[in-house]
XYZ file of C-alpha atoms in Angstrom:
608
model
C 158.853 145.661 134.565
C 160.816 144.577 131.307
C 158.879 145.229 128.062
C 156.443 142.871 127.308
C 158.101 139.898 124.439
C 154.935 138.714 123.492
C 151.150 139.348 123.766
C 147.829 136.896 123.728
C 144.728 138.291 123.212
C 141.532 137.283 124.966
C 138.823 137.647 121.875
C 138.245 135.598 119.191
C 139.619 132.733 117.603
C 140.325 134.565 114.485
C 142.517 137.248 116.278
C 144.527 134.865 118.065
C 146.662 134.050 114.791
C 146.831 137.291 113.319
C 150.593 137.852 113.558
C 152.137 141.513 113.287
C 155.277 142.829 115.039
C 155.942 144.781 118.376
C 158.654 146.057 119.628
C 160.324 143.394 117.252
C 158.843 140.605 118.476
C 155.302 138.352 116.807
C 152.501 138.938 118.779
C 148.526 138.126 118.129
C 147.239 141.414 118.217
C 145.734 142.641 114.757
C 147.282 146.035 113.592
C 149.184 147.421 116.240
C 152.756 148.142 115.766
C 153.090 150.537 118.719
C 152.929 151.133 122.555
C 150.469 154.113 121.782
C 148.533 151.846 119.332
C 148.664 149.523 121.560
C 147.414 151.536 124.516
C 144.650 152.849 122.188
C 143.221 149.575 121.425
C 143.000 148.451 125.177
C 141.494 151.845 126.334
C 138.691 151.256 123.598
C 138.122 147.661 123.349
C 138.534 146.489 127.071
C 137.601 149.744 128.905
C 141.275 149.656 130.246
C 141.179 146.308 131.111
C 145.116 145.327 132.311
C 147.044 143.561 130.260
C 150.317 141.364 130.877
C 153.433 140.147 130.116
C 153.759 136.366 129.359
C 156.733 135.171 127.559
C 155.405 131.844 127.348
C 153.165 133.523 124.374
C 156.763 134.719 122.423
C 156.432 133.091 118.901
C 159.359 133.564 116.062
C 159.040 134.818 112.703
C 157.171 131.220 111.793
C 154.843 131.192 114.263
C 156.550 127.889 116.361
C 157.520 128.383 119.979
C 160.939 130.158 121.185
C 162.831 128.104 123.485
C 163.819 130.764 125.960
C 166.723 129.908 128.025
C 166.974 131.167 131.724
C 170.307 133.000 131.028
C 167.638 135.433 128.784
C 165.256 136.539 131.422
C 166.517 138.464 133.824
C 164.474 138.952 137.312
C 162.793 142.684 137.233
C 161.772 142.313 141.441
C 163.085 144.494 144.201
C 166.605 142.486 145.553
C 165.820 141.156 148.871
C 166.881 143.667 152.102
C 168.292 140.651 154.356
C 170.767 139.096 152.230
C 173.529 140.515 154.077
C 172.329 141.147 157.228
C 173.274 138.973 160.503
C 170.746 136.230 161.684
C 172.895 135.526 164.714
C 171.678 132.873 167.592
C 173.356 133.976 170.809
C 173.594 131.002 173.045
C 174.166 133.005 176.581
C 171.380 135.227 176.057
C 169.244 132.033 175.226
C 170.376 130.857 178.609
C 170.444 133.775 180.865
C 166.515 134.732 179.758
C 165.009 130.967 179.845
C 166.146 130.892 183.514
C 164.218 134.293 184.244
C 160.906 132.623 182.426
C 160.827 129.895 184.473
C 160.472 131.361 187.390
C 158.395 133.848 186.398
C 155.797 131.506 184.988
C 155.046 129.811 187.827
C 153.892 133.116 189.934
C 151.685 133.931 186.521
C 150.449 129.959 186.469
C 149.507 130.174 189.970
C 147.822 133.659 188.546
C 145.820 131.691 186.197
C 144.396 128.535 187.955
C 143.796 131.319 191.523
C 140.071 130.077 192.485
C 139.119 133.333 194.091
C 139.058 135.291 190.900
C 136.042 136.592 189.429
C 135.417 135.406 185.812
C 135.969 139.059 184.546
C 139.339 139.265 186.237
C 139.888 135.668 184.810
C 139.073 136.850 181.578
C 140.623 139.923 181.223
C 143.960 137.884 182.690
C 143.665 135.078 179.948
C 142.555 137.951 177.385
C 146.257 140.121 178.249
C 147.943 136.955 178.157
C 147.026 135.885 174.389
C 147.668 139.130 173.660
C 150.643 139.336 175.000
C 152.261 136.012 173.141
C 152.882 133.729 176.662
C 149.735 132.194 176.790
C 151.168 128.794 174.880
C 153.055 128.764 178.310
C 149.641 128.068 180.239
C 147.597 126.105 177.460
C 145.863 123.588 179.581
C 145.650 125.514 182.399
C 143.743 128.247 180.274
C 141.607 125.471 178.279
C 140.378 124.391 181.706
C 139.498 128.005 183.014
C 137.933 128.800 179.204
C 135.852 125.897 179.666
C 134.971 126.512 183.238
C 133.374 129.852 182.674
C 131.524 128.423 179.754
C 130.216 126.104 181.791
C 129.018 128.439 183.826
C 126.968 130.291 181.771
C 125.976 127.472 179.229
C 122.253 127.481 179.928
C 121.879 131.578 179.644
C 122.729 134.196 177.734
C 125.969 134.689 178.440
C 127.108 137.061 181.434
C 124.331 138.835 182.887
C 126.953 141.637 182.614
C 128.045 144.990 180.791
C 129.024 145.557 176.807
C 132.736 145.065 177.688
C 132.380 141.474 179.660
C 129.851 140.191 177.172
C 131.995 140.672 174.301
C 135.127 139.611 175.815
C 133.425 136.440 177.174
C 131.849 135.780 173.787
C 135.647 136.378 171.337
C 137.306 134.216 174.292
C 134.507 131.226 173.665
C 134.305 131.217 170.298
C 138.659 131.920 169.536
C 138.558 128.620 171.713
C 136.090 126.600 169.792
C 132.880 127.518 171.544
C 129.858 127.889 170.149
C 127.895 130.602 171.806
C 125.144 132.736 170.429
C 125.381 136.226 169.224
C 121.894 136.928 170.820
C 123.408 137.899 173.992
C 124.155 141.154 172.646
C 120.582 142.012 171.827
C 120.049 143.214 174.733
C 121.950 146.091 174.064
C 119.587 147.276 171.129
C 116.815 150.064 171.760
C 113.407 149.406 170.800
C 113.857 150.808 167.278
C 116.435 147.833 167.059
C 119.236 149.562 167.062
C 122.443 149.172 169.326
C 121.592 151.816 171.917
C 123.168 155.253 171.926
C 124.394 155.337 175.259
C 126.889 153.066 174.634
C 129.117 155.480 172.262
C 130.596 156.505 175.299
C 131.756 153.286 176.596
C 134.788 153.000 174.437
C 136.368 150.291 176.217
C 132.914 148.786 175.767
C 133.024 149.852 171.869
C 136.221 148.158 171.392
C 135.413 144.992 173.111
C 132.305 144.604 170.800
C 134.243 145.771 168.022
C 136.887 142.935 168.059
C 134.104 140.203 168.755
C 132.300 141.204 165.762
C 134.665 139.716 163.398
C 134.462 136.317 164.820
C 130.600 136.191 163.344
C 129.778 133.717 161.027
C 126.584 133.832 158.080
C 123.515 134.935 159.199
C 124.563 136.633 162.191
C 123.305 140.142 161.394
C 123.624 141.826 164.553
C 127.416 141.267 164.410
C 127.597 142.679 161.113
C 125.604 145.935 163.001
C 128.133 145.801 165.278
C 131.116 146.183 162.863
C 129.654 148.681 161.143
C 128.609 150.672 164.627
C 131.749 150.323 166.717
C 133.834 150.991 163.655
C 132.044 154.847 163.129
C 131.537 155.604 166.760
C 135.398 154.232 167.461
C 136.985 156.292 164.678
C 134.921 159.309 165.731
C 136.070 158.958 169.141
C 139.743 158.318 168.306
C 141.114 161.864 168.626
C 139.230 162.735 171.955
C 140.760 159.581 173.886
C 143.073 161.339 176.185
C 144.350 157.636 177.816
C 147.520 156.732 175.734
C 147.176 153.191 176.196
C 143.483 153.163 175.223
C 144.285 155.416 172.699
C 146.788 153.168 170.366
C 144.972 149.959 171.386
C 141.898 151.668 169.454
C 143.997 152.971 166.355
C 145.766 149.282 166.464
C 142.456 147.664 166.248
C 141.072 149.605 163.534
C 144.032 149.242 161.928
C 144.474 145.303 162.281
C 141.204 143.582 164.059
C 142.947 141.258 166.770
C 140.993 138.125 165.157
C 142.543 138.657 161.714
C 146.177 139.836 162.428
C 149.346 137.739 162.390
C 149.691 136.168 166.189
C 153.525 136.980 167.283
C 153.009 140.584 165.476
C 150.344 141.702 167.512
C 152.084 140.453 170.470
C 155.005 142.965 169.625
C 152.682 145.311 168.486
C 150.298 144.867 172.133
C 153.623 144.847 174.376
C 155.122 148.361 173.634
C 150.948 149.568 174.220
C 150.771 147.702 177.170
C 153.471 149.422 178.709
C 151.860 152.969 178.665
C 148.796 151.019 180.708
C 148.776 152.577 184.124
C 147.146 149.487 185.770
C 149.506 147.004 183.905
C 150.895 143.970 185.883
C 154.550 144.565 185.846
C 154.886 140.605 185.926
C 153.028 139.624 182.737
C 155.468 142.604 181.425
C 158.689 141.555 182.051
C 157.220 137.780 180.976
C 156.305 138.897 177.810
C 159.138 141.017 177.194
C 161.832 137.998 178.061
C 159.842 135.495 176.184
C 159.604 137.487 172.599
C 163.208 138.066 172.732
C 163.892 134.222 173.405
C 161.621 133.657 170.643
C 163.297 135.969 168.488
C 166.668 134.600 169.286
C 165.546 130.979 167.989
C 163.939 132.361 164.780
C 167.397 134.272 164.164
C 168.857 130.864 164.406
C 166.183 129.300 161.983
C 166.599 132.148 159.681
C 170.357 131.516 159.938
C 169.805 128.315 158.423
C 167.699 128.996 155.560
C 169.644 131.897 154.250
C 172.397 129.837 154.407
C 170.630 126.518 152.725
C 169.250 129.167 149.953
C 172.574 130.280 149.568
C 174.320 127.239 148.703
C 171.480 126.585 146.765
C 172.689 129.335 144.308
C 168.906 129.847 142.741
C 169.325 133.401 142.458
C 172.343 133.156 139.818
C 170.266 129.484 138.375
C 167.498 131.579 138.011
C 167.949 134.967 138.033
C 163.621 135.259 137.350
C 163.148 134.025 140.555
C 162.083 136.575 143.706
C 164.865 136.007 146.166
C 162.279 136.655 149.208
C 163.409 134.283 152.176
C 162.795 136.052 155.461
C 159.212 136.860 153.896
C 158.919 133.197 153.232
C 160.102 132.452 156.950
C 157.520 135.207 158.172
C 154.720 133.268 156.604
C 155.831 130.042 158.476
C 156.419 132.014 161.591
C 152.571 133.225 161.489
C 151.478 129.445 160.980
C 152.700 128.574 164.335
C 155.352 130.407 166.364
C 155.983 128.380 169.951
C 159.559 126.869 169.865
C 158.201 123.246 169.446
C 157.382 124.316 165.979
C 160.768 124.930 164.768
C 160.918 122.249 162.498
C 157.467 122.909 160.678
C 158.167 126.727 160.375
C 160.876 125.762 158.180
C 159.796 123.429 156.794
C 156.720 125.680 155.502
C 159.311 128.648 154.427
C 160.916 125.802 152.063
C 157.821 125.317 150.606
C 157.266 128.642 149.566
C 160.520 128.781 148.073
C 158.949 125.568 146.401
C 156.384 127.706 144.944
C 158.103 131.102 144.594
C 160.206 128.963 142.188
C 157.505 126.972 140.422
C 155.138 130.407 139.839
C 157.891 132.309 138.823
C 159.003 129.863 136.676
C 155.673 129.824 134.890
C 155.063 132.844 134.879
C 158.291 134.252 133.577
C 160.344 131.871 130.885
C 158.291 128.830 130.554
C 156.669 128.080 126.851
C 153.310 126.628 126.354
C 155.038 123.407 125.217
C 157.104 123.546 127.441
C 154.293 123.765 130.776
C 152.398 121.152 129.299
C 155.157 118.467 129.929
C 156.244 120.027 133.224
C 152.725 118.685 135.011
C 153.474 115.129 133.691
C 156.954 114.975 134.986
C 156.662 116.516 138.303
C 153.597 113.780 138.688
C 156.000 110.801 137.691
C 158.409 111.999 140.349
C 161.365 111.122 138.680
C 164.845 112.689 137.391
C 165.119 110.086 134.776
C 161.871 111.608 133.031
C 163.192 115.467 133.009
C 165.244 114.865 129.410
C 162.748 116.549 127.579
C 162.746 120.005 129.916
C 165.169 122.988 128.867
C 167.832 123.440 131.409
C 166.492 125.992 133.935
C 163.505 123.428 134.179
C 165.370 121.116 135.109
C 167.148 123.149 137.966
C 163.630 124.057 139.380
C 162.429 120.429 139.267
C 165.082 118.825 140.972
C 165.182 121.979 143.630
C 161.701 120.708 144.441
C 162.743 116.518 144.327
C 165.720 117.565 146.409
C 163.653 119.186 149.292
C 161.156 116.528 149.203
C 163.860 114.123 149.578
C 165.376 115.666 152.420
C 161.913 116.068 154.059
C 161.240 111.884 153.811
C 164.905 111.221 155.018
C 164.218 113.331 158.252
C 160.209 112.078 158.431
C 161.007 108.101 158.014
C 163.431 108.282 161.051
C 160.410 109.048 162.805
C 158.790 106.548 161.862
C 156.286 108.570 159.581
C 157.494 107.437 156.336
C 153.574 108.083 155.187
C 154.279 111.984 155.034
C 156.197 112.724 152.380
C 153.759 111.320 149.665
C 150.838 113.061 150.442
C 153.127 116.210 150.793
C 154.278 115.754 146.819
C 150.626 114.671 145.722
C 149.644 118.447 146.774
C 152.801 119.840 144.701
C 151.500 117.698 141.617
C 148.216 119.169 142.124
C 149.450 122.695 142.084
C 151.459 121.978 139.007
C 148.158 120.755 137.237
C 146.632 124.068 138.763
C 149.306 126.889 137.726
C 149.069 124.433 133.983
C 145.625 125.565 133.951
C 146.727 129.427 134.583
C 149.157 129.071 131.999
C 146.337 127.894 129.335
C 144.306 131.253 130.341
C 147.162 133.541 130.593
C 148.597 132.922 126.837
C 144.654 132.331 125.267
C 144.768 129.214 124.352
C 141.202 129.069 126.815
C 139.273 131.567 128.332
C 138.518 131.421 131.891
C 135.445 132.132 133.292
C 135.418 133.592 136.913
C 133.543 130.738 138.273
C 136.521 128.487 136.496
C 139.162 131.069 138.792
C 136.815 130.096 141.937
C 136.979 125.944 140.990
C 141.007 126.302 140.593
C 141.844 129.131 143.185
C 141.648 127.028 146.486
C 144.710 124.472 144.958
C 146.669 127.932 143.337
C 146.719 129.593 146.540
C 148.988 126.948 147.697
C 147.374 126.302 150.670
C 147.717 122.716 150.216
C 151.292 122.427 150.065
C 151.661 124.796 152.769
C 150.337 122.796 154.989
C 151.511 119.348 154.156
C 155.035 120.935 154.792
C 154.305 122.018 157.699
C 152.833 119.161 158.878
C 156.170 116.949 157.445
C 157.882 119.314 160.284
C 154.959 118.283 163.383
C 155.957 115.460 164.039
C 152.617 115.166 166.287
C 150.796 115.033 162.986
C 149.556 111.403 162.119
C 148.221 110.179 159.410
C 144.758 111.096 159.319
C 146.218 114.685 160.036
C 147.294 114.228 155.833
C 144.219 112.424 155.047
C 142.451 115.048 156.548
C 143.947 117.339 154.516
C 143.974 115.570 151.319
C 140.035 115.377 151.279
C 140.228 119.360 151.148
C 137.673 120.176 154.210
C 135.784 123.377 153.786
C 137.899 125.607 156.142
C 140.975 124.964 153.698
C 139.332 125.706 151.044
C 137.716 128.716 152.508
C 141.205 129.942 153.735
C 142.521 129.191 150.228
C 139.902 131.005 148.340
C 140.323 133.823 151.052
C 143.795 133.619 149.813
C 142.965 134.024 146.361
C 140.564 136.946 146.839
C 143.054 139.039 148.931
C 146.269 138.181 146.352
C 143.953 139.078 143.412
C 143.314 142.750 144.780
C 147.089 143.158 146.061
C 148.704 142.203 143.026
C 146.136 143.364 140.694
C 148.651 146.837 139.785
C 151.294 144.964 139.092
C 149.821 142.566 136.773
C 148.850 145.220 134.979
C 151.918 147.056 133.506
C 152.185 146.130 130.025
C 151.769 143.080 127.788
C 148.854 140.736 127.427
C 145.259 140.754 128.056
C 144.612 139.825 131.659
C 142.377 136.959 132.562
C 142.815 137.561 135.941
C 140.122 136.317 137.970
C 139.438 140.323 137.913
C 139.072 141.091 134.408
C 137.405 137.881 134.043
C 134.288 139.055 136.765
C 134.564 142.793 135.516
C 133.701 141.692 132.111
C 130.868 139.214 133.147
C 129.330 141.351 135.028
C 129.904 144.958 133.101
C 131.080 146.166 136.009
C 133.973 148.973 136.672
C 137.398 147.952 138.447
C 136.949 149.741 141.444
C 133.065 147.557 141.546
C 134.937 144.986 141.185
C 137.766 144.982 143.905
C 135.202 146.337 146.508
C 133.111 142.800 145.381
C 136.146 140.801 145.958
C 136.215 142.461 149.324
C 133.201 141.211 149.879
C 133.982 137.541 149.128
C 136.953 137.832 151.570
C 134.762 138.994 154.404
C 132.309 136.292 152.982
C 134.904 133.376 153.188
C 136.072 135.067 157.111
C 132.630 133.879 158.337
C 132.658 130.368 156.294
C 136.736 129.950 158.249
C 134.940 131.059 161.483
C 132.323 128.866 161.707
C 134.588 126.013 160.733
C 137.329 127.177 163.401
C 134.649 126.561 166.201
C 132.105 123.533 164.638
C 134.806 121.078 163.042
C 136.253 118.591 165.188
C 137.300 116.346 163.014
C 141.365 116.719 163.790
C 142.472 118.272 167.036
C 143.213 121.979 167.089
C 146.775 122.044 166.541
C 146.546 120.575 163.795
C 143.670 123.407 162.256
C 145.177 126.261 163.675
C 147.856 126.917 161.472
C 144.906 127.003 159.076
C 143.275 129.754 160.638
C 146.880 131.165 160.764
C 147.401 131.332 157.035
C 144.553 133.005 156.339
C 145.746 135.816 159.058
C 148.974 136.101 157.219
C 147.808 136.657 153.925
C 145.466 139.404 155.371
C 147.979 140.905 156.690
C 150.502 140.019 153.501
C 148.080 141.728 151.024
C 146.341 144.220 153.470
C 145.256 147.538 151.880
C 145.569 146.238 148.360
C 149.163 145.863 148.524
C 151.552 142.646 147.477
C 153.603 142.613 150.798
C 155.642 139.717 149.734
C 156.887 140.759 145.890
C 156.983 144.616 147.298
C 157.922 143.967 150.820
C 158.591 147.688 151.664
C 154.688 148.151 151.343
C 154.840 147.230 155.084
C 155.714 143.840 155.992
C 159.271 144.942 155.873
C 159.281 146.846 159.031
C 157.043 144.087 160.416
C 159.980 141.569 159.481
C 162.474 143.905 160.896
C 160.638 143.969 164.326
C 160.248 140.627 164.760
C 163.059 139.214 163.943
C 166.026 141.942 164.731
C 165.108 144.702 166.700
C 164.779 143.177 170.421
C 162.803 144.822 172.903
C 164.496 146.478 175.896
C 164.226 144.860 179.591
């Protein structure tokens, strides 16, 4: 991290224009001339609260703004790993491995829709199948066999039947929008209430309870039990589970709860376990192991195409500030939908977060106060005539983002859904307000409040233009689809704020080296409440698992747009679990993990 130019204090009014000089530069904070000083004063006055660099808050010797050009601020993120590695599509395998699939999915189809099967054999087949990554090959047959075995059981409990069926029937239901009760697992409490002891031996039973616990929504106490019990009694067991395959499905689970993790990653994760099954059908095998490497073949040729669009771009020389992260942003539109159909909306997402990579960085690195006040107003006229009074590397960043919009409508009103595009740039203009609010609490000119970090951190997550990208790219997506969407229904929001919570903790550390008072939405409760950090961050824990149950009961109670179009809702908020897991920031410091997660997906194919 470069040393901080300038500093705003959160405090009073009358400390904000105290000028005195550090490190050579003006800053606002009263009497310190030094790092140690410096470090002093936080340690007493803000019980170590972190504080960050902003050089929108650089003044000069008479207190007026610094116009900072883009050839000054240099970029101080880890270089991306894939700039010079080979996304190459090979055609012939393409061919060779599609003709293998087809034939194998009919003997797994007829598999599927076989009427002698017992429910628990159906489930358990539909159950290896999504976790495998082919079931998008069976949809409707699976929809109809989902719905057939609710059926059957609509007017009781659930299955009359042990820990393991129960839970697997309820996940299935409720992953594919229905609404069962959780009271089908009471009876599997003692009389004292609590789930029964005998069941810590049933680990297969244990981890089938274990994943359908984190489908519960508010309320639902004895899924919360559940966690908690399954989770103690699975990680006590761990060590003693002589059965490979049982073994690393458990430490898997623990590790990533199936509900929660990224779809295509578990697949790849749940194929190299599968093979140490004993009882494993060497069918679905082979099917899953063809299809991921077909898939990974087209999203070699997709990432092909970006890194070279990026490239002739020439951002990274532009503006040098700017995180050069492209195969993280494809992985992000990857995990909103990854079946072949969605080609065009996977990229079309990974643009957008190029979008914002360049719009936050922007802000956050070079940008004056002045100068982020006008950039809201122009982005909203949508127009290159307006950008006159921007400094140059403005300029660059707002006609990057006209330019992709552009190319977005040309491609959407051959279509005939010319109605796209608009909605699409309204949710851009809205971010721009929302990272213009940031701005305001980052250099002091307000002071945010954490309920005013709640109000504005659904739009800053960037949820909104996510998605209206990615729909530009469905071309199944109507209109209502971006009405929908524009009306902000709760499980965007939800998966926004979830967003929010789980960014906050990850990039907390880094926001924290050096330079201004933070008023991350962090500080800002830690203060409020006169709580420690580490209170803190295990309370915005809590408001992630809080916001899980809100996105749950959504996923299964809202029918008010068909399920394609949610579930790359449900998706984001897997990805950015799985982005920020552990308190890390996966996508500035990729090597935290989703580097190797990047790496097997998208290079390493899996041997036949």
């Amino acid at each position: 991290m470069a040393a901080p130019t300038g500093f705003a204090q959160c405090g009073t009014k009358d400390i904000f224009r105290l000028p005195v000089n550090v490190n050579g530069r003006r800053s606002f904070l009263y009497g310190i001339q030094t790092k140690s000083q410096y470090s002093k004063y936080q340690k007493h006055n803000h019980g170590g609260l972190c504080l960050r660099p902003m050089a929108a808050a650089t003044l000069d010797l008479d207190g007026q703004e610094d116009t900072v050009s883009s050839s000054s601020v240099k970029g101080h993120h880890r270089p991306s790993s894939w700039r010079t590695i080979s996304f190459s599509f090979d055609n012939q395998v393409q061919e060779r491995y599609a003709e293998a699939v087809e034939a194998l999915k009919e003997e797994v189809r007829a598999m599927v829709m076989a009427k002698d099967s017992k429910p628990r054999e159906k489930m358990n087949l539909i159950d290896t199948l999504e976790r495998l990554g082919v079931a998008y090959h069976f949809k409707h047959e699976i929809e109809e066999q989902i719905e057939q075995i609710f059926k059957s059981h609509a007017k009781d409990d659930g299955p009359d039947s042990d820990l393991f069926t129960t839970a697997l029937y309820f996940r299935l239901c409720r992953q594919h929008g229905y609404d069962v009760n959780s009271s089908m697992f009471g009876r599997f409490k003692g009389k004292d209430g609590k789930f029964e002891k005998g069941l810590i031996s049933d680990i297969n039973g244990l981890l089938s309870l274990y994943e359908a616990s984190y489908l519960r929504y508010h309320g639902e106490d004895i899924l919360e039990e559940a966690t908690v019990f399954t989770t103690h009694y699975l990680n006590e067991a761990k060590p003693q589970i002589l059965d490979p395959y049982l073994r690393e499905k458990v430490a898997r689970a623990l590790k990533q709860p199936l509900h929660r993790g990224v779809e295509k990653l578990e697949s790849r994760y749940y194929i190299s376990v599968y093979e140490k099954y004993e009882s494993r059908n060497e069918l679905l095998l082979k099917l899953a192991k063809l299809d991921f490497n077909i898939l990974q073949n087209l999203y070699k040729k997709e990432l092909s195409e970006l890194f070279k669009w990026w490239k002739e771009l020439d951002l990274t020389s532009k503006l040098p500030y700017v995180r050069d992260r492209v195969a993280e942003c494809f992985f992000w539109g990857m995990a909103m939908s990854y079946e072949p159909e969605y080609s065009l909306s996977r990229v079309a997402a990974a643009k957008a977060i190029v979008m914002i990579t360049v719009l936050n960085d922007t802000y956050e690195n070079v940008s004056t106060l002045k100068q982020l006040e006008i950039f809201p107003e122009i982005v909203q006229r949508w127009d290159t005539k307006d950008n006159d009074q921007l400094p140059a590397y403005m300029k660059i960043a707002y006609e990057f983002l006209m330019g992709v919009y552009e190319d977005h409508d040309s491609n959407v009103s051959k279509q005939g859904r010319s109605y796209a595009v608009p909605y699409a740039i309204e949710t851009m203009i809205q971010l721009a307000k929302a990272y213009h609010k940031k701005a305001k609490w980052y250099t002091g000119e307000e002071m945010p409040t954490f309920e005013d970090h709640v109000s504005n951190g659904a739009v800053l997550s960037t949820i909104y233009v996510l998605l209206s990208s990615f729909y530009i790219g469905t071309e199944s997506a109507s209109e209502e689809a971006f009405v929908w969407l524009i009306n902000r229904p709760t499980i965007v929001d939800a998966v926004g704020l979830l967003g929010r919570y789980v960014n906050d903790i990850g990039t907390y550390e880094r926001e924290c080296k050096g330079g201004q008072l933070s008023t991350t939405a962090i500080d800002c409760y830690t203060r409020e409440n006169g709580v420690s950090r580490e209170e803190t961050l295990n309370k915005f824990l809590e408001f992630a698992e809080d916001t899980w149950m809100t996105i749950n009961k959504e996923w299964v109670t809202a029918s008010c747009v068909p399920r394609d179009i949610m579930r790359p809702v449900l998706n984001l908020g897997r990805v950015g679990d799985t982005t920020y897991k552990g308190g890390t920031d996966g996508y500035t410091d990729p090597e935290s993990g989703l580097e190797q997660d990047i790496f097997a997906l998208f290079l390493k194919p899996i041997d036949i």
